[in-house]
C-alpha positions as a LaTeX table, in Angstrom:
\begin{tabular}{lrrr}
\hline
Residue & $x$ (\AA) & $y$ (\AA) & $z$ (\AA) \\
\hline
Met1 & 4.02 & 42.39 & $-17.53$ \\
His2 & 5.92 & 44.97 & $-15.44$ \\
Thr3 & 8.91 & 46.76 & $-16.99$ \\
Leu4 & 10.30 & 48.26 & $-13.79$ \\
Ser5 & 13.88 & 47.59 & $-12.81$ \\
Ala6 & 14.77 & 45.98 & $-9.48$ \\
Glu7 & 15.85 & 49.38 & $-8.15$ \\
Glu8 & 12.58 & 51.00 & $-9.22$ \\
Leu9 & 10.62 & 48.19 & $-7.59$ \\
Arg10 & 12.51 & 48.71 & $-4.32$ \\
Lys11 & 11.63 & 52.41 & $-4.38$ \\
Ile12 & 7.93 & 51.66 & $-4.77$ \\
Tyr13 & 7.99 & 48.58 & $-2.55$ \\
Pro14 & 10.66 & 49.10 & 0.16 \\
Glu15 & 12.20 & 45.94 & 1.57 \\
Ser16 & 12.67 & 47.28 & 5.10 \\
Asp17 & 11.24 & 49.83 & 7.49 \\
Gly18 & 14.16 & 49.75 & 9.91 \\
Lys19 & 12.17 & 48.01 & 12.64 \\
Pro20 & 13.55 & 44.89 & 14.34 \\
Met21 & 12.24 & 41.45 & 13.42 \\
Ala22 & 11.17 & 40.77 & 17.01 \\
Glu23 & 10.83 & 42.87 & 20.16 \\
Asn24 & 12.25 & 40.27 & 22.53 \\
Thr25 & 14.06 & 36.95 & 22.57 \\
Leu26 & 10.95 & 34.90 & 23.35 \\
Gln27 & 9.10 & 36.27 & 20.35 \\
Phe28 & 12.15 & 35.70 & 18.15 \\
Glu29 & 12.49 & 32.09 & 19.34 \\
Trp30 & 8.87 & 31.36 & 18.43 \\
Ile31 & 9.19 & 33.01 & 15.02 \\
Ala32 & 12.36 & 31.02 & 14.31 \\
Leu33 & 10.77 & 27.81 & 15.61 \\
Ile34 & 7.78 & 28.11 & 13.29 \\
Lys35 & 9.71 & 29.31 & 10.23 \\
Leu36 & 12.52 & 26.74 & 10.40 \\
Asn37 & 10.24 & 23.79 & 11.11 \\
Leu38 & 7.76 & 24.75 & 8.39 \\
Glu39 & 10.67 & 24.85 & 5.94 \\
Ala40 & 11.60 & 21.36 & 7.12 \\
Cys41 & 7.99 & 20.21 & 6.57 \\
Phe42 & 8.01 & 21.35 & 2.95 \\
Val43 & 11.68 & 20.90 & 2.06 \\
Gln44 & 10.74 & 18.44 & $-0.71$ \\
Gln45 & 8.07 & 20.72 & $-2.21$ \\
Pro46 & 9.62 & 23.41 & $-4.44$ \\
Asp47 & 6.34 & 25.33 & $-4.77$ \\
Val48 & 5.94 & 26.30 & $-1.10$ \\
Phe49 & 7.46 & 29.65 & $-0.11$ \\
Ile50 & 7.94 & 30.40 & 3.59 \\
Ala51 & 9.23 & 33.67 & 5.00 \\
Ala52 & 9.57 & 35.54 & 8.28 \\
Asp53 & 9.27 & 39.31 & 8.74 \\
Leu54 & 8.99 & 39.89 & 4.98 \\
Phe55 & 6.90 & 42.75 & 3.61 \\
Trp56 & 3.81 & 41.60 & 1.74 \\
Tyr57 & 2.51 & 44.07 & $-0.85$ \\
Pro58 & $-0.94$ & 42.93 & $-1.99$ \\
Val59 & $-1.86$ & 45.88 & $-4.25$ \\
Glu60 & 0.03 & 46.64 & $-7.44$ \\
Gly61 & 1.39 & 50.17 & $-7.57$ \\
Asn62 & 0.63 & 50.99 & $-3.93$ \\
Gly63 & 3.64 & 50.54 & $-1.68$ \\
Gly64 & 1.78 & 52.02 & 1.26 \\
Ile65 & $-0.47$ & 48.99 & 1.62 \\
Arg66 & 1.79 & 46.46 & 3.26 \\
Val67 & 2.37 & 44.30 & 6.29 \\
Ala68 & 5.24 & 42.11 & 7.48 \\
Pro69 & 3.79 & 38.94 & 9.04 \\
Asp70 & 5.96 & 37.21 & 11.58 \\
Val71 & 5.69 & 34.09 & 9.41 \\
Met72 & 3.80 & 33.56 & 6.17 \\
Val73 & 3.31 & 30.59 & 3.86 \\
Ala74 & 2.53 & 30.95 & 0.15 \\
Leu75 & 1.45 & 27.67 & $-1.42$ \\
Gly76 & 1.99 & 27.51 & $-5.15$ \\
Arg77 & 4.98 & 29.87 & $-5.18$ \\
Pro78 & 8.59 & 28.76 & $-5.70$ \\
Lys79 & 11.18 & 28.82 & $-2.98$ \\
Gly80 & 13.94 & 31.41 & $-3.26$ \\
His81 & 15.25 & 34.66 & $-1.86$ \\
Arg82 & 13.07 & 37.76 & $-2.01$ \\
Gly83 & 13.45 & 41.26 & $-0.67$ \\
Ser84 & 9.67 & 41.44 & $-0.30$ \\
Tyr85 & 6.57 & 39.57 & $-1.42$ \\
Ile86 & 5.07 & 41.67 & $-4.21$ \\
Gln87 & 1.83 & 39.89 & $-4.94$ \\
Phe88 & 1.33 & 40.88 & $-8.57$ \\
Leu89 & 4.80 & 39.44 & $-9.31$ \\
Glu90 & 3.76 & 36.17 & $-7.61$ \\
Asp91 & 0.94 & 35.24 & $-10.03$ \\
Asn92 & $-1.24$ & 37.37 & $-7.75$ \\
Ile93 & $-1.22$ & 34.56 & $-5.15$ \\
Ala94 & $-1.74$ & 35.84 & $-1.63$ \\
Pro95 & 0.00 & 34.05 & 1.26 \\
Gln96 & $-2.57$ & 31.57 & 2.49 \\
Val97 & $-1.31$ & 30.99 & 6.04 \\
Ile98 & $-0.17$ & 33.70 & 8.46 \\
Phe99 & 1.41 & 33.45 & 11.92 \\
Glu100 & 1.74 & 36.33 & 14.36 \\
Ile101 & 3.62 & 35.98 & 17.67 \\
Leu102 & 2.56 & 38.59 & 20.19 \\
Ser103 & 4.97 & 40.60 & 22.28 \\
Pro104 & 4.17 & 43.03 & 25.12 \\
Gly105 & 4.38 & 45.90 & 22.64 \\
Asn106 & 1.51 & 44.71 & 20.45 \\
Thr107 & $-1.72$ & 46.64 & 21.04 \\
Arg108 & $-5.29$ & 45.50 & 20.47 \\
Ala109 & $-5.73$ & 48.17 & 17.83 \\
Glu110 & $-2.62$ & 46.99 & 15.99 \\
Met111 & $-3.77$ & 43.35 & 16.02 \\
Ala112 & $-7.30$ & 44.31 & 14.94 \\
Lys113 & $-5.78$ & 46.22 & 12.03 \\
Lys114 & $-3.68$ & 43.19 & 11.05 \\
Leu115 & $-6.71$ & 40.89 & 11.23 \\
Lys116 & $-8.62$ & 43.22 & 8.93 \\
Phe117 & $-5.65$ & 43.38 & 6.54 \\
Tyr118 & $-5.35$ & 39.60 & 6.31 \\
Ala119 & $-9.11$ & 39.24 & 5.89 \\
Asn120 & $-9.23$ & 41.87 & 3.14 \\
Tyr121 & $-6.30$ & 40.53 & 1.15 \\
Gly122 & $-6.95$ & 36.81 & 0.99 \\
Ala123 & $-5.33$ & 34.92 & 3.87 \\
Leu124 & $-7.09$ & 31.59 & 4.46 \\
Glu125 & $-5.69$ & 30.68 & 7.88 \\
Tyr126 & $-4.45$ & 33.06 & 10.56 \\
Tyr127 & $-2.81$ & 32.05 & 13.84 \\
Val128 & $-2.03$ & 34.45 & 16.69 \\
Tyr129 & $-0.03$ & 33.12 & 19.63 \\
Asp130 & 0.80 & 34.98 & 22.83 \\
Pro131 & 3.72 & 33.08 & 24.41 \\
Asp132 & 3.72 & 35.25 & 27.54 \\
His133 & 0.15 & 34.23 & 28.41 \\
Asn134 & 0.06 & 30.95 & 26.44 \\
Lys135 & $-3.00$ & 31.97 & 24.40 \\
Leu136 & $-3.70$ & 30.80 & 20.86 \\
Glu137 & $-6.23$ & 32.38 & 18.51 \\
Ile138 & $-7.23$ & 30.59 & 15.30 \\
Tyr139 & $-8.96$ & 32.25 & 12.35 \\
Thr140 & $-10.10$ & 30.61 & 9.11 \\
Arg141 & $-11.73$ & 32.10 & 6.06 \\
His142 & $-15.42$ & 31.77 & 5.37 \\
His143 & $-16.46$ & 33.59 & 2.22 \\
Asp144 & $-14.79$ & 37.01 & 2.44 \\
Gln145 & $-13.90$ & 37.17 & 6.14 \\
Leu146 & $-11.67$ & 35.53 & 8.72 \\
Tyr147 & $-13.68$ & 34.14 & 11.61 \\
Pro148 & $-12.33$ & 32.91 & 14.96 \\
His149 & $-12.70$ & 29.26 & 15.94 \\
Ala150 & $-13.98$ & 28.18 & 19.31 \\
Tyr151 & $-10.97$ & 27.35 & 21.45 \\
Gln152 & $-9.69$ & 23.83 & 20.96 \\
Asp153 & $-6.90$ & 22.02 & 22.78 \\
Val154 & $-5.94$ & 20.23 & 19.56 \\
Trp155 & $-6.17$ & 21.66 & 16.06 \\
Val156 & $-4.78$ & 20.55 & 12.69 \\
Ser157 & $-4.18$ & 23.16 & 10.00 \\
Pro158 & $-6.33$ & 22.24 & 6.97 \\
Leu159 & $-3.70$ & 23.58 & 4.55 \\
Leu160 & $-0.43$ & 22.67 & 6.28 \\
Gln161 & $-1.53$ & 19.56 & 8.23 \\
Val162 & 0.51 & 20.92 & 11.15 \\
Lys163 & $-0.94$ & 19.98 & 14.54 \\
Phe164 & $-1.37$ & 22.57 & 17.31 \\
Glu165 & $-1.66$ & 21.07 & 20.79 \\
Trp166 & $-2.30$ & 23.43 & 23.68 \\
Thr167 & $-1.18$ & 22.45 & 27.18 \\
Thr168 & $-1.32$ & 24.43 & 30.41 \\
Glu169 & 2.39 & 25.23 & 30.04 \\
Thr170 & 2.85 & 25.97 & 26.34 \\
Leu171 & 1.81 & 25.37 & 22.75 \\
Leu172 & 3.17 & 22.25 & 21.06 \\
Leu173 & 3.46 & 22.04 & 17.28 \\
Ser174 & 3.93 & 18.85 & 15.28 \\
Lys175 & 4.79 & 18.17 & 11.65 \\
Pro176 & 2.39 & 16.22 & 9.41 \\
Asn177 & 4.45 & 13.08 & 10.08 \\
Gly178 & 3.95 & 13.50 & 13.84 \\
Glu179 & 7.47 & 14.71 & 14.64 \\
Pro180 & 7.53 & 17.67 & 17.06 \\
Phe181 & 8.76 & 21.11 & 16.06 \\
Leu182 & 12.30 & 21.52 & 17.44 \\
Ser183 & 13.94 & 24.74 & 18.56 \\
Tyr184 & 17.25 & 25.88 & 17.10 \\
Leu185 & 19.10 & 24.64 & 20.19 \\
Glu186 & 17.30 & 21.30 & 19.99 \\
Leu187 & 18.23 & 21.05 & 16.32 \\
Val188 & 21.87 & 21.82 & 17.16 \\
Glu189 & 21.82 & 19.23 & 19.93 \\
Phe190 & 20.22 & 16.72 & 17.59 \\
His191 & 22.88 & 17.53 & 14.96 \\
Asp192 & 25.71 & 17.11 & 17.49 \\
Gln193 & 24.27 & 13.81 & 18.67 \\
Ala194 & 23.99 & 12.66 & 15.07 \\
Ile195 & 27.62 & 13.64 & 14.39 \\
Glu196 & 28.76 & 11.81 & 17.53 \\
Ala197 & 26.72 & 8.76 & 16.60 \\
Leu198 & 28.15 & 8.87 & 13.08 \\
Ser199 & 31.70 & 9.02 & 14.47 \\
Glu200 & 31.01 & 6.05 & 16.73 \\
Ser201 & 29.44 & 4.18 & 13.84 \\
Arg202 & 32.49 & 4.80 & 11.67 \\
Gln203 & 34.78 & 3.51 & 14.43 \\
Leu204 & 32.61 & 0.43 & 14.86 \\
Leu205 & 32.57 & $-0.02$ & 11.10 \\
Lys206 & 36.36 & 0.09 & 11.01 \\
Gln207 & 36.54 & $-2.55$ & 13.74 \\
Glu208 & 33.98 & $-4.69$ & 11.96 \\
Gln209 & 35.90 & $-4.40$ & 8.71 \\
Gln210 & 39.03 & $-5.68$ & 10.46 \\
Lys211 & 37.02 & $-8.54$ & 11.89 \\
Leu212 & 35.69 & $-9.29$ & 8.43 \\
Val213 & 39.22 & $-9.55$ & 7.07 \\
Glu214 & 40.07 & $-12.06$ & 9.79 \\
Ile215 & 36.85 & $-13.96$ & 9.29 \\
Lys216 & 37.41 & $-14.05$ & 5.54 \\
Ser217 & 40.80 & $-15.69$ & 6.06 \\
Glu218 & 39.30 & $-18.25$ & 8.42 \\
Lys219 & 36.42 & $-18.82$ & 6.06 \\
Gln220 & 38.76 & $-19.57$ & 3.19 \\
Gln221 & 40.46 & $-22.23$ & 5.28 \\
Ile222 & 37.15 & $-23.74$ & 6.33 \\
Gln223 & 35.85 & $-23.59$ & 2.80 \\
Arg224 & 38.76 & $-25.61$ & 1.50 \\
Gln225 & 38.06 & $-28.22$ & 4.17 \\
Tyr226 & 34.39 & $-28.52$ & 3.34 \\
Glu227 & 34.35 & $-28.16$ & $-0.43$ \\
Ala228 & 34.32 & $-31.93$ & $-0.76$ \\
Gly229 & 31.11 & $-32.12$ & 1.23 \\
Leu230 & 29.27 & $-29.40$ & $-0.66$ \\
Val231 & 28.06 & $-31.78$ & $-3.37$ \\
Gln232 & 26.60 & $-34.10$ & $-0.75$ \\
Val233 & 24.90 & $-31.18$ & 0.94 \\
Ala234 & 23.51 & $-30.01$ & $-2.40$ \\
Asp235 & 22.20 & $-33.51$ & $-3.14$ \\
Ala236 & 20.61 & $-33.71$ & 0.29 \\
Leu237 & 19.00 & $-30.32$ & $-0.20$ \\
Gln238 & 17.71 & $-31.38$ & $-3.61$ \\
Arg239 & 16.20 & $-34.55$ & $-2.15$ \\
Ala240 & 14.68 & $-32.58$ & 0.70 \\
Gln241 & 13.22 & $-30.10$ & $-1.75$ \\
Glu242 & 11.77 & $-32.88$ & $-3.89$ \\
Ala243 & 10.34 & $-34.55$ & $-0.80$ \\
Ser244 & 8.87 & $-31.24$ & 0.29 \\
Gln245 & 7.34 & $-30.66$ & $-3.13$ \\
Lys246 & 5.92 & $-34.19$ & $-3.16$ \\
Ala247 & 4.48 & $-33.71$ & 0.32 \\
Glu248 & 2.96 & $-30.42$ & $-0.78$ \\
Gln249 & 1.43 & $-32.08$ & $-3.83$ \\
Glu250 & $-0.01$ & $-34.82$ & $-1.62$ \\
Arg251 & $-1.34$ & $-32.21$ & 0.77 \\
Gln252 & $-2.96$ & $-30.31$ & $-2.09$ \\
Lys253 & $-4.41$ & $-33.54$ & $-3.47$ \\
Ala254 & $-5.79$ & $-34.44$ & $-0.05$ \\
Glu255 & $-7.22$ & $-30.94$ & 0.27 \\
Gln256 & $-8.87$ & $-31.25$ & $-3.14$ \\
Glu257 & $-10.36$ & $-34.61$ & $-2.12$ \\
Arg258 & $-11.57$ & $-33.08$ & 1.12 \\
Gln259 & $-13.14$ & $-30.17$ & $-0.75$ \\
Lys260 & $-14.72$ & $-32.59$ & $-3.24$ \\
Ala261 & $-16.12$ & $-34.68$ & $-0.40$ \\
Glu262 & $-17.41$ & $-31.53$ & 1.26 \\
Gln263 & $-19.07$ & $-30.45$ & $-1.98$ \\
Glu264 & $-20.68$ & $-33.90$ & $-2.31$ \\
Arg265 & $-21.85$ & $-33.70$ & 1.29 \\
Gln266 & $-23.31$ & $-30.23$ & 0.70 \\
Lys267 & $-24.95$ & $-31.44$ & $-2.51$ \\
Ala268 & $-26.47$ & $-34.43$ & $-0.70$ \\
Glu269 & $-27.65$ & $-32.13$ & 2.08 \\
Gln270 & $-29.24$ & $-29.79$ & $-0.48$ \\
Glu271 & $-30.95$ & $-32.78$ & $-2.16$ \\
Arg272 & $-32.19$ & $-33.98$ & 1.23 \\
Gln273 & $-33.54$ & $-30.55$ & 2.09 \\
Lys274 & $-35.11$ & $-30.29$ & $-1.35$ \\
Ala275 & $-36.79$ & $-33.69$ & $-0.89$ \\
Glu276 & $-38.03$ & $-32.68$ & 2.56 \\
Gln277 & $-39.39$ & $-29.43$ & 1.14 \\
Glu278 & $-41.10$ & $-31.35$ & $-1.67$ \\
Gln279 & $-42.61$ & $-33.84$ & 0.78 \\
Ser280 & $-43.79$ & $-30.97$ & 2.97 \\
Arg281 & $-45.33$ & $-29.24$ & $-0.05$ \\
Val282 & $-47.10$ & $-32.46$ & $-1.14$ \\
Lys283 & $-48.38$ & $-33.12$ & 2.39 \\
Asn284 & $-49.68$ & $-29.56$ & 2.67 \\
Ser285 & $-51.37$ & $-29.91$ & $-0.72$ \\
Ile286 & $-52.95$ & $-33.24$ & 0.33 \\
Lys287 & $-54.30$ & $-31.62$ & 3.49 \\
Ala288 & $-55.67$ & $-28.72$ & 1.49 \\
Phe289 & $-57.34$ & $-30.99$ & $-1.08$ \\
Gln290 & $-58.78$ & $-33.22$ & 1.67 \\
Ser291 & $-60.23$ & $-30.18$ & 3.38 \\
Met292 & $-61.88$ & $-29.38$ & 0.05 \\
Gly293 & $-63.44$ & $-32.88$ & 0.04 \\
Leu294 & $-61.63$ & $-34.17$ & $-3.04$ \\
Pro295 & $-61.38$ & $-37.97$ & $-3.36$ \\
Asn296 & $-57.97$ & $-39.66$ & $-3.17$ \\
Thr297 & $-57.99$ & $-40.59$ & $-6.84$ \\
Glu298 & $-58.43$ & $-36.95$ & $-7.87$ \\
Ile299 & $-55.81$ & $-35.77$ & $-5.35$ \\
Ala300 & $-53.33$ & $-38.33$ & $-6.70$ \\
Ser301 & $-54.03$ & $-37.21$ & $-10.26$ \\
Ile302 & $-53.57$ & $-33.52$ & $-9.45$ \\
Leu303 & $-50.30$ & $-34.15$ & $-7.65$ \\
Gly304 & $-49.01$ & $-36.64$ & $-10.24$ \\
Leu305 & $-48.86$ & $-39.45$ & $-7.66$ \\
Ser306 & $-49.79$ & $-43.07$ & $-7.82$ \\
Leu307 & $-52.37$ & $-44.29$ & $-5.30$ \\
Glu308 & $-49.62$ & $-46.23$ & $-3.51$ \\
Glu309 & $-47.50$ & $-43.05$ & $-3.20$ \\
Leu310 & $-50.54$ & $-41.12$ & $-2.02$ \\
Lys311 & $-51.30$ & $-43.79$ & 0.60 \\
Ala312 & $-47.73$ & $-43.53$ & 1.89 \\
Tyr313 & $-48.16$ & $-39.77$ & 2.33 \\
Leu314 & $-51.53$ & $-40.33$ & 4.05 \\
Ile315 & $-49.90$ & $-42.74$ & 6.51 \\
Asp316 & $-47.23$ & $-40.09$ & 7.34 \\
Leu317 & $-50.02$ & $-37.59$ & 7.93 \\
Leu318 & $-51.73$ & $-39.79$ & 10.51 \\
\hline
\end{tabular}
């Protein structure tokens, strides 16, 4: 267990390099969109940590090995504020899902270096989106490397269950419940609409409450007028219920009789088929014994038939 103070940890693992979170407003909007909506996806799960532009230090004692993903998700780690993600202080759990949003300033060499970093230090899913050119790259881990997926218009993150849907205009993201990711402005608009709807609902509730007071007064008057008839209504309901129960019992009885009759019919049919099968077997046996040249008396004896019964079968065979 480490014995370093918070100040000593910050010296070894700085929390900032002085660089801005995003190079332009478009990149910032995408980072905020992904971070805020992922937090909404996992708001009920205390062991999912999500951060944006936070240094990740994967190697204990080496503050030079670091990267600040645009957005990262660490499953199995508690929510809470952090100055950086120091992996050995996080049960040595590496962030499993990484998002990078490209800006014009990102170079191929820089992105290749980041891909190698995430592959070397345990990321399981890696998403790179270029909003300027509407291009999405998807990488998933196989053994010890991150490999790109063939381009797909629709993709669901195996770990997050977030859906990526590419269109010719933009990339659409959806939560596991199917709700779309909303921008900050859309969230504000949704909040304002909810507040307005709540205000209207409260006003309507107030009006309805006043109506209820009036209705209650009228109801009391009506109730006094009809109390005398309540007993009659109750009696009528009781009789109707008894009649309904009796009718149901009769229906069930009739159904049982029908089922019994059906069973008897099926039994008779089975007996008939059995008798036909037996007659067919006996006839076939008689034919076989006749072809063997056996006399009728011997055939009757073998089959356990009287001569009269055998003659009846012989007549049917003619």
